[in-house]
PDB file of C-alpha atoms in Angstrom:
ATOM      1  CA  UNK A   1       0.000   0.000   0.000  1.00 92.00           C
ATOM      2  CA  UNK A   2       1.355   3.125  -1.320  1.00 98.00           C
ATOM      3  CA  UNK A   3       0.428   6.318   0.708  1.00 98.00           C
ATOM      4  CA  UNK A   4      -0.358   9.280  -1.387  1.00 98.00           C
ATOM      5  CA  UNK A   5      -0.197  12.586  -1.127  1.00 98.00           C
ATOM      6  CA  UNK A   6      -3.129  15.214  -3.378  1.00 98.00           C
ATOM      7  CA  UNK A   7      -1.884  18.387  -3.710  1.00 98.00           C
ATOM      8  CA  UNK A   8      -5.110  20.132  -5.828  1.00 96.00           C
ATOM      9  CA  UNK A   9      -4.735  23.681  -7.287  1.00 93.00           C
ATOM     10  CA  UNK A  10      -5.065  26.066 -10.426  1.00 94.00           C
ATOM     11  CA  UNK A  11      -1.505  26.358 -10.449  1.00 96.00           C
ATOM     12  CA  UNK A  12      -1.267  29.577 -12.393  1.00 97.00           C
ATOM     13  CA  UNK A  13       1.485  30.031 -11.665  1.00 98.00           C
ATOM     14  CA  UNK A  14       2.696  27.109  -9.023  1.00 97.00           C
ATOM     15  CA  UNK A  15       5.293  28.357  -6.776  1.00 96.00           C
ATOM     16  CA  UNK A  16       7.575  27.730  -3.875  1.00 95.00           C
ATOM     17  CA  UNK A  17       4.755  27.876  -1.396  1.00 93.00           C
ATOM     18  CA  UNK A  18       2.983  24.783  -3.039  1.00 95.00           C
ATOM     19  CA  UNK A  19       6.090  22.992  -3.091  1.00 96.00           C
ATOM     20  CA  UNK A  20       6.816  23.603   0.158  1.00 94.00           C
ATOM     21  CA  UNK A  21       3.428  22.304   1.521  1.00 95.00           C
ATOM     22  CA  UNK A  22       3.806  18.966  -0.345  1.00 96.00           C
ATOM     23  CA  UNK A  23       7.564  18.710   1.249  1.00 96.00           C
ATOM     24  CA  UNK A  24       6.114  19.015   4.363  1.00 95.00           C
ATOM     25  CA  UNK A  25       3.108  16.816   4.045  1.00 97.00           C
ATOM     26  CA  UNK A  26       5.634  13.970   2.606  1.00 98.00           C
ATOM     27  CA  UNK A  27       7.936  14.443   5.580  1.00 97.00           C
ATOM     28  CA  UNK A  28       5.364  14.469   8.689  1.00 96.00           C
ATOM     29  CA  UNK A  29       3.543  11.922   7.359  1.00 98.00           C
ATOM     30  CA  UNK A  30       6.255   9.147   6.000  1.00 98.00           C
ATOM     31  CA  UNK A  31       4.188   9.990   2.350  1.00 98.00           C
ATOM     32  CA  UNK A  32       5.310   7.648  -0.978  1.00 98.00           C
ATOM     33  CA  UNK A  33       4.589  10.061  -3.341  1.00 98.00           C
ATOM     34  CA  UNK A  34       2.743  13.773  -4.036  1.00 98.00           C
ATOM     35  CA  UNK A  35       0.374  14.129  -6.725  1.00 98.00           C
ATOM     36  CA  UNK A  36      -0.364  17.704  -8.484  1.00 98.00           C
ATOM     37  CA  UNK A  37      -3.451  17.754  -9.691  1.00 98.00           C
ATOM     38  CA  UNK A  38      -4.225  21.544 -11.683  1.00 96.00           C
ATOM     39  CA  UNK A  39      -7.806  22.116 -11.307  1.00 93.00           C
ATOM     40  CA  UNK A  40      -9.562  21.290 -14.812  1.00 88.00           C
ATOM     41  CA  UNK A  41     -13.123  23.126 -14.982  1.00 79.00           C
ATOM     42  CA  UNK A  42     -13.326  24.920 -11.799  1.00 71.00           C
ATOM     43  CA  UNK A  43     -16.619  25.400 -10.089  1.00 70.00           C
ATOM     44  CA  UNK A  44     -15.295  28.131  -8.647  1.00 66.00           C
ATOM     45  CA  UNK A  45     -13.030  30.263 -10.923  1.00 64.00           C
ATOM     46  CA  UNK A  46     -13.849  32.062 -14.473  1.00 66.00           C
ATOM     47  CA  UNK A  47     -12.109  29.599 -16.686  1.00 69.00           C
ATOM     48  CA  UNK A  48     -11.787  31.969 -19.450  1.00 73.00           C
ATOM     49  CA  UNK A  49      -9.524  34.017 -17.275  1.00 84.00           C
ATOM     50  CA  UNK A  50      -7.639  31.085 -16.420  1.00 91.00           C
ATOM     51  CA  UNK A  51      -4.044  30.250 -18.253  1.00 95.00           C
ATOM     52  CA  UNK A  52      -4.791  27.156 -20.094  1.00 94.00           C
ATOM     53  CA  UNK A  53      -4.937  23.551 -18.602  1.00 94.00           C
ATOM     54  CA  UNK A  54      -2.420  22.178 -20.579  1.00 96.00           C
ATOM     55  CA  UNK A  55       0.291  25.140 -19.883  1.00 97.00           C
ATOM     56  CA  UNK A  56      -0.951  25.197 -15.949  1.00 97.00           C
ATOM     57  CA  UNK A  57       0.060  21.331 -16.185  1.00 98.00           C
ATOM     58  CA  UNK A  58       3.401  22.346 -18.036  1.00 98.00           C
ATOM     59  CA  UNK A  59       4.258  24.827 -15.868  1.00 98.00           C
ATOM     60  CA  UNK A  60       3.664  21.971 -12.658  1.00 98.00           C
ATOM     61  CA  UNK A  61       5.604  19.739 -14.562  1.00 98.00           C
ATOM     62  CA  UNK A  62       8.942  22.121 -14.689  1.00 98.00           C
ATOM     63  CA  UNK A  63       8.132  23.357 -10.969  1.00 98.00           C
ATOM     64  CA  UNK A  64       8.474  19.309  -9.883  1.00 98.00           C
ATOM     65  CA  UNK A  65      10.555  17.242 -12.189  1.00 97.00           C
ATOM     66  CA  UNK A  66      14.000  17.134 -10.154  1.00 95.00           C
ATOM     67  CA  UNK A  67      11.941  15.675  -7.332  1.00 97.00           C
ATOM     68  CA  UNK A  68      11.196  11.925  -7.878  1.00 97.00           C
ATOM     69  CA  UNK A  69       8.395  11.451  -5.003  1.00 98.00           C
ATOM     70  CA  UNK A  70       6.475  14.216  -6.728  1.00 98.00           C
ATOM     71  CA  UNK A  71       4.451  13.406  -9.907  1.00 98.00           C
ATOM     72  CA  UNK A  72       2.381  15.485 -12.293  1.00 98.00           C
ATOM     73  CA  UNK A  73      -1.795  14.171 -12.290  1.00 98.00           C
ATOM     74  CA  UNK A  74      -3.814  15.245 -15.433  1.00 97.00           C
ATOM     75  CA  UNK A  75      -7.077  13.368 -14.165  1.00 96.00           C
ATOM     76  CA  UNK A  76      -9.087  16.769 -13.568  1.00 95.00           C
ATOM     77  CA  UNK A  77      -7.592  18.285 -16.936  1.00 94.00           C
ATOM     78  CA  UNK A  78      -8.805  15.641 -19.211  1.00 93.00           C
ATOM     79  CA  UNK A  79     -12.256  15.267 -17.673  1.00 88.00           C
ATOM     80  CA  UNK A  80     -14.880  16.934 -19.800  1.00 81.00           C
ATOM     81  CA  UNK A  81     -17.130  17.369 -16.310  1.00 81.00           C
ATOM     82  CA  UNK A  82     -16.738  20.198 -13.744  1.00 86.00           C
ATOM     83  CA  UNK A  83     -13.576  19.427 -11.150  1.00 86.00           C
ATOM     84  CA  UNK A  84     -14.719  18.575  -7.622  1.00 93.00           C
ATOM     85  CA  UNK A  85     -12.764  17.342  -5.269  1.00 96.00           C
ATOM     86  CA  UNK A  86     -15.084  14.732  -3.956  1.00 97.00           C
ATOM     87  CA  UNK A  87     -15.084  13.094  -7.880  1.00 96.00           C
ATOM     88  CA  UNK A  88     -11.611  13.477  -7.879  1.00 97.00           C
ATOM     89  CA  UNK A  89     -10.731  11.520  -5.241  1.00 98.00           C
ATOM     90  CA  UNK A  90     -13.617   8.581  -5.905  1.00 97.00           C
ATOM     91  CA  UNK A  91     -11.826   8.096  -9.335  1.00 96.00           C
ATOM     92  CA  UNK A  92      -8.722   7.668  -7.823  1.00 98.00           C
ATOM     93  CA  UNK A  93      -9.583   5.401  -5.105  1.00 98.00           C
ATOM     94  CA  UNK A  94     -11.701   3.617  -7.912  1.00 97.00           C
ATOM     95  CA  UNK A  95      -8.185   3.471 -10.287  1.00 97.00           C
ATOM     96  CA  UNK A  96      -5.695   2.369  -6.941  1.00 98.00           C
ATOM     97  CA  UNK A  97      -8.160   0.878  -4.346  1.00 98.00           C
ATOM     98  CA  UNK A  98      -4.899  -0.499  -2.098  1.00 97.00           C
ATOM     99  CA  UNK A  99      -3.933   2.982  -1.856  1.00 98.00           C
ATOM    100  CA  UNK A 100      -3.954   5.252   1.088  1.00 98.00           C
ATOM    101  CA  UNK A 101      -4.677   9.283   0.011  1.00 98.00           C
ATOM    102  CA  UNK A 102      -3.921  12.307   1.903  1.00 98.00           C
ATOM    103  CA  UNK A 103      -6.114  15.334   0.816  1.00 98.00           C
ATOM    104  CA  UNK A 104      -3.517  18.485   1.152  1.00 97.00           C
ATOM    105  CA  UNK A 105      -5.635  21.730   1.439  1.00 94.00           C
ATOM    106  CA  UNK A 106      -5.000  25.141   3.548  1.00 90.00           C
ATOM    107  CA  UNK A 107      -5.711  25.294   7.125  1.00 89.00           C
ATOM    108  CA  UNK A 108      -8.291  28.185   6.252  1.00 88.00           C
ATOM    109  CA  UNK A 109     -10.766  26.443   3.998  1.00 91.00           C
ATOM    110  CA  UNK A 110     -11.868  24.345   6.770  1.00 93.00           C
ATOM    111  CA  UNK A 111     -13.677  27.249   7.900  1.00 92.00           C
ATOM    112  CA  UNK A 112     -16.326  26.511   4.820  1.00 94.00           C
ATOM    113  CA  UNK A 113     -15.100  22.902   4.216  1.00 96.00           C
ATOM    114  CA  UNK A 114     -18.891  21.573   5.546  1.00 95.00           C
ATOM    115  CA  UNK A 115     -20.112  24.128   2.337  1.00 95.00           C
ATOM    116  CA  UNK A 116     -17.812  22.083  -0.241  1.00 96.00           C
ATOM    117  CA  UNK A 117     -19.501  19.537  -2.473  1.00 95.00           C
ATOM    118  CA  UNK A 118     -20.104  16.412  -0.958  1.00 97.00           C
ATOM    119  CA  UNK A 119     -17.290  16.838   1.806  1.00 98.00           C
ATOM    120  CA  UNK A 120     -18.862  13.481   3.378  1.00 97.00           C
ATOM    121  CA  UNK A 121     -17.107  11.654   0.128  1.00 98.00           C
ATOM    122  CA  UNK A 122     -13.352  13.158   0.258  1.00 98.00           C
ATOM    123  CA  UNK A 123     -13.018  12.401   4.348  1.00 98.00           C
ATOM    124  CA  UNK A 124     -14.532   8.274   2.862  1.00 98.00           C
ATOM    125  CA  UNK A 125     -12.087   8.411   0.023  1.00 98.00           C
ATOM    126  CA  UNK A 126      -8.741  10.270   2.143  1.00 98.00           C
ATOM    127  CA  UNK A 127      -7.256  11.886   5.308  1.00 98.00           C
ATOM    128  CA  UNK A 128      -7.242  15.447   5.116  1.00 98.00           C
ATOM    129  CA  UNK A 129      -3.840  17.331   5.987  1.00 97.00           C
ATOM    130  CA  UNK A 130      -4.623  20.870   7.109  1.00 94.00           C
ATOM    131  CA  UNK A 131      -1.876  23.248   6.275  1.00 90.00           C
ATOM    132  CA  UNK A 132      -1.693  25.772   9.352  1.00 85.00           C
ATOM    133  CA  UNK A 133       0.150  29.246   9.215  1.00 72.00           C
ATOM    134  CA  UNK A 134       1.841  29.056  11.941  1.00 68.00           C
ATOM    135  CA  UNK A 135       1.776  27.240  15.387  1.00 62.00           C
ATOM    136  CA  UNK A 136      -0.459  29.825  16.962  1.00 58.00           C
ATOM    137  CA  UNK A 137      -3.198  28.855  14.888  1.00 76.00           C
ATOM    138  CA  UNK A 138      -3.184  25.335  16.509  1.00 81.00           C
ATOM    139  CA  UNK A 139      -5.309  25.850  19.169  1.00 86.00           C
ATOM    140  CA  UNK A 140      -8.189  27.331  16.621  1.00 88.00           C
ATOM    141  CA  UNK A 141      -7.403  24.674  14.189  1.00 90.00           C
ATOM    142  CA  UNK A 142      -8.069  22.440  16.735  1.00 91.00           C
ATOM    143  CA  UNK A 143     -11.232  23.318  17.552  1.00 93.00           C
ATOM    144  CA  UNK A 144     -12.580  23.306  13.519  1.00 93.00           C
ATOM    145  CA  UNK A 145     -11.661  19.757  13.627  1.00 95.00           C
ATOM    146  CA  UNK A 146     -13.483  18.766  16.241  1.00 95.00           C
ATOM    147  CA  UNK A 147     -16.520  20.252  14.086  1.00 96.00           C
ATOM    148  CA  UNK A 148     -16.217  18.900  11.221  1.00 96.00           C
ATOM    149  CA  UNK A 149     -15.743  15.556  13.164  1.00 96.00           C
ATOM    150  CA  UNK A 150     -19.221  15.953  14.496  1.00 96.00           C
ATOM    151  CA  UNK A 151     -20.691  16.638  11.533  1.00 96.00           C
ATOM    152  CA  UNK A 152     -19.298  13.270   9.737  1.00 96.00           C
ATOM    153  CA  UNK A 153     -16.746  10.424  10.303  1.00 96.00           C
ATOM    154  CA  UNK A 154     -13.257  12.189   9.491  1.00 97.00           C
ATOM    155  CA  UNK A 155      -9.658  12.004   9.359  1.00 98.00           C
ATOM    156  CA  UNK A 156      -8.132  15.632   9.773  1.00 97.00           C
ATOM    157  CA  UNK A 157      -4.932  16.554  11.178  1.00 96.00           C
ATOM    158  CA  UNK A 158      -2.293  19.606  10.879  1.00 93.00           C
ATOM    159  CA  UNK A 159       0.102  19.791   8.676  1.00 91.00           C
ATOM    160  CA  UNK A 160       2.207  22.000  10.907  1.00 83.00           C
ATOM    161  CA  UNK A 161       5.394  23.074   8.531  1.00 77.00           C
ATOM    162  CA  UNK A 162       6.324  24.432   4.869  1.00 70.00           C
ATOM    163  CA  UNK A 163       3.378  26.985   4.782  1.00 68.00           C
ATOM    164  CA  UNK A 164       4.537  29.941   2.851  1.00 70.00           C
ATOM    165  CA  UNK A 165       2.450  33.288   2.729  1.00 75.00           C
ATOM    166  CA  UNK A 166       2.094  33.758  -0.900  1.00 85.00           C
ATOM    167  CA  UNK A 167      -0.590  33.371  -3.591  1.00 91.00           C
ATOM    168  CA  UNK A 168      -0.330  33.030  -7.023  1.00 94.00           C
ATOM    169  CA  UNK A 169      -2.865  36.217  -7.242  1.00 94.00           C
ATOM    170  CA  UNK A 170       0.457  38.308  -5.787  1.00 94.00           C
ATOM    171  CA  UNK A 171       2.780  36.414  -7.657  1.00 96.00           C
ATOM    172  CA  UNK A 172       0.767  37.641 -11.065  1.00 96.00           C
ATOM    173  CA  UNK A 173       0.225  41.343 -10.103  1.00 96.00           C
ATOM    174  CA  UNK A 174       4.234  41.197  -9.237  1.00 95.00           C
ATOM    175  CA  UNK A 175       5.253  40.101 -12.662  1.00 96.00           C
ATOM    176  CA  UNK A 176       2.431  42.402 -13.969  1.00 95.00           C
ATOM    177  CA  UNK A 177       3.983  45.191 -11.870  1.00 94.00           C
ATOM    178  CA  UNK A 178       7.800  44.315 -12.871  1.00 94.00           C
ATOM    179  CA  UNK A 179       8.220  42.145 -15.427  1.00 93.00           C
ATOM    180  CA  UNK A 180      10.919  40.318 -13.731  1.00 94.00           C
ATOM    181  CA  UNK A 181      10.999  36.970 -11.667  1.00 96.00           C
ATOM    182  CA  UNK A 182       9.641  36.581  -8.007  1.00 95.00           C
ATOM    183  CA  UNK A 183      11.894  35.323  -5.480  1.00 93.00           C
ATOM    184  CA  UNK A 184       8.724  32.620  -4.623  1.00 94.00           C
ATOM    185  CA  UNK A 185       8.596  31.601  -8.235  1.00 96.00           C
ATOM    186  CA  UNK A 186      10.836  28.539  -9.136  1.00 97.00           C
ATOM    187  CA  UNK A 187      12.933  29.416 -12.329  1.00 97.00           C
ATOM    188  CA  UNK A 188      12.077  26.904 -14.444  1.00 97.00           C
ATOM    189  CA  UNK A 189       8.081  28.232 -14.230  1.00 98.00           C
ATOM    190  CA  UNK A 190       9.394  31.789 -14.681  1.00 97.00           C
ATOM    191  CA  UNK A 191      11.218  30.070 -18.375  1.00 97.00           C
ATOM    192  CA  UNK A 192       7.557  29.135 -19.125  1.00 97.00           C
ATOM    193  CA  UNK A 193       6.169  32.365 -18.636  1.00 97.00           C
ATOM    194  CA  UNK A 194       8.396  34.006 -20.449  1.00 96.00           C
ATOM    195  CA  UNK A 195       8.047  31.733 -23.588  1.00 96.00           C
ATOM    196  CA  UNK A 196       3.826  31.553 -23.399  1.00 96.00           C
ATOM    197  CA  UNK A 197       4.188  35.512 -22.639  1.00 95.00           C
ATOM    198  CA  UNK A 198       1.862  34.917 -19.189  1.00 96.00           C
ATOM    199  CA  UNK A 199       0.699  37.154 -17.468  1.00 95.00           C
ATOM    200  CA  UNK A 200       2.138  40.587 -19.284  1.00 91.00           C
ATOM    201  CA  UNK A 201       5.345  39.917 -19.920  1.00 89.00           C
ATOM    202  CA  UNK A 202       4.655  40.312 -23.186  1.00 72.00           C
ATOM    203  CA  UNK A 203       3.203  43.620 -22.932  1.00 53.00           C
ATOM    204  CA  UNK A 204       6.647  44.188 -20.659  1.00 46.00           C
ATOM    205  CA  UNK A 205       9.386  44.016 -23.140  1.00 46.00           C
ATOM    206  CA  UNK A 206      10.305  40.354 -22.514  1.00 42.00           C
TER     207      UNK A 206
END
């Protein structure tokens, strides 16, 4: 039995603070592998203003490759359907029943995690690893837990290191702003941006 990390995300761009989640999630919990998964057809995001699947899933690629527990997933990319998490996860399960998943998400969405579709399903189908901000936050963390635990059967526990206070939103308006590479942004993403001309750098001079 393999146990996997799922790491889910637009990716657009993926940066250092992903990466560093998933190093941490494969550390404290003796993880095989993590799996990026770029969202496909968001439920929750215009996808017209979204950089294309297929370059989101390039860019991942470049951000991972020199890391051999870490592997690129195109399951929600080459699903025709909308991308929830709860389908996500059933397919997988369904594709490597002996397998043990680990659902990596930010500490802060378990404020509305009971709102998510079908959040019964992913807590069946994996553990959830809750990314926390820092260790002050435990204590509060804590106590969502115990919620959500009394709301349905769950498996939820901190992921306590490797969270990084950055968003792909900043790391946009930054290369919007400068036209040069953030310090959070791993170099070989920042080669892809440069040759798809993301997110103005064309409009920059690049």
């Amino acid at each position: 039995m393999r146990k996997i990390g799922i790491l889910g995300g637009s990716f657009d761009p993926i940066h250092q603070g992903h990466l560093n989640i998933a190093r941490s999630a494969y550390r404290e919990f003796a993880l095989n592998e993590v799996w990026f998964i770029p969202a496909g057809h968001s439920p929750n995001k215009e996808e017209a203003e979204m950089t294309p699947a297929q370059v989101r899933a390039e860019m991942t690629q470049a951000a991972i490759k020199n890391d051999a527990s870490f592997k690129l997933s195109r399951i929600e990319i080459e699903s025709s359907g909308t991308s929830y998490t709860y389908k996500t996860l059933q397919h997988l399960k369904e594709q490597f029943p002996e397998d043990q998943f680990f659902f990596i998400m930010g500490a802060d969405s378990l404020d509305y995690f009971d709102k998510w579709r079908h959040p019964e399903i992913i807590c069946q189908n994996a553990t959830v690893l809750a990314a926390v901000r820092d260790t002050l936050e435990l204590p509060q963390i804590e106590g969502k837990i115990r919620r959500i635990k009394a709301l349905f059967p769950a498996e939820i526990y901190p992921l306590a290191g490797g969270r990084t206070d950055v968003s792909s939103t900043a790391i946009r308006a930054q290369i919007r702003m400068t036209g040069e590479c953030p310090a959070m942004l791993p170099g070989e993403v920042w080669e892809l941006i440069k040759r798809y001309h993301l997110y103005g750098v064309s409009n920059l001079g690049e």
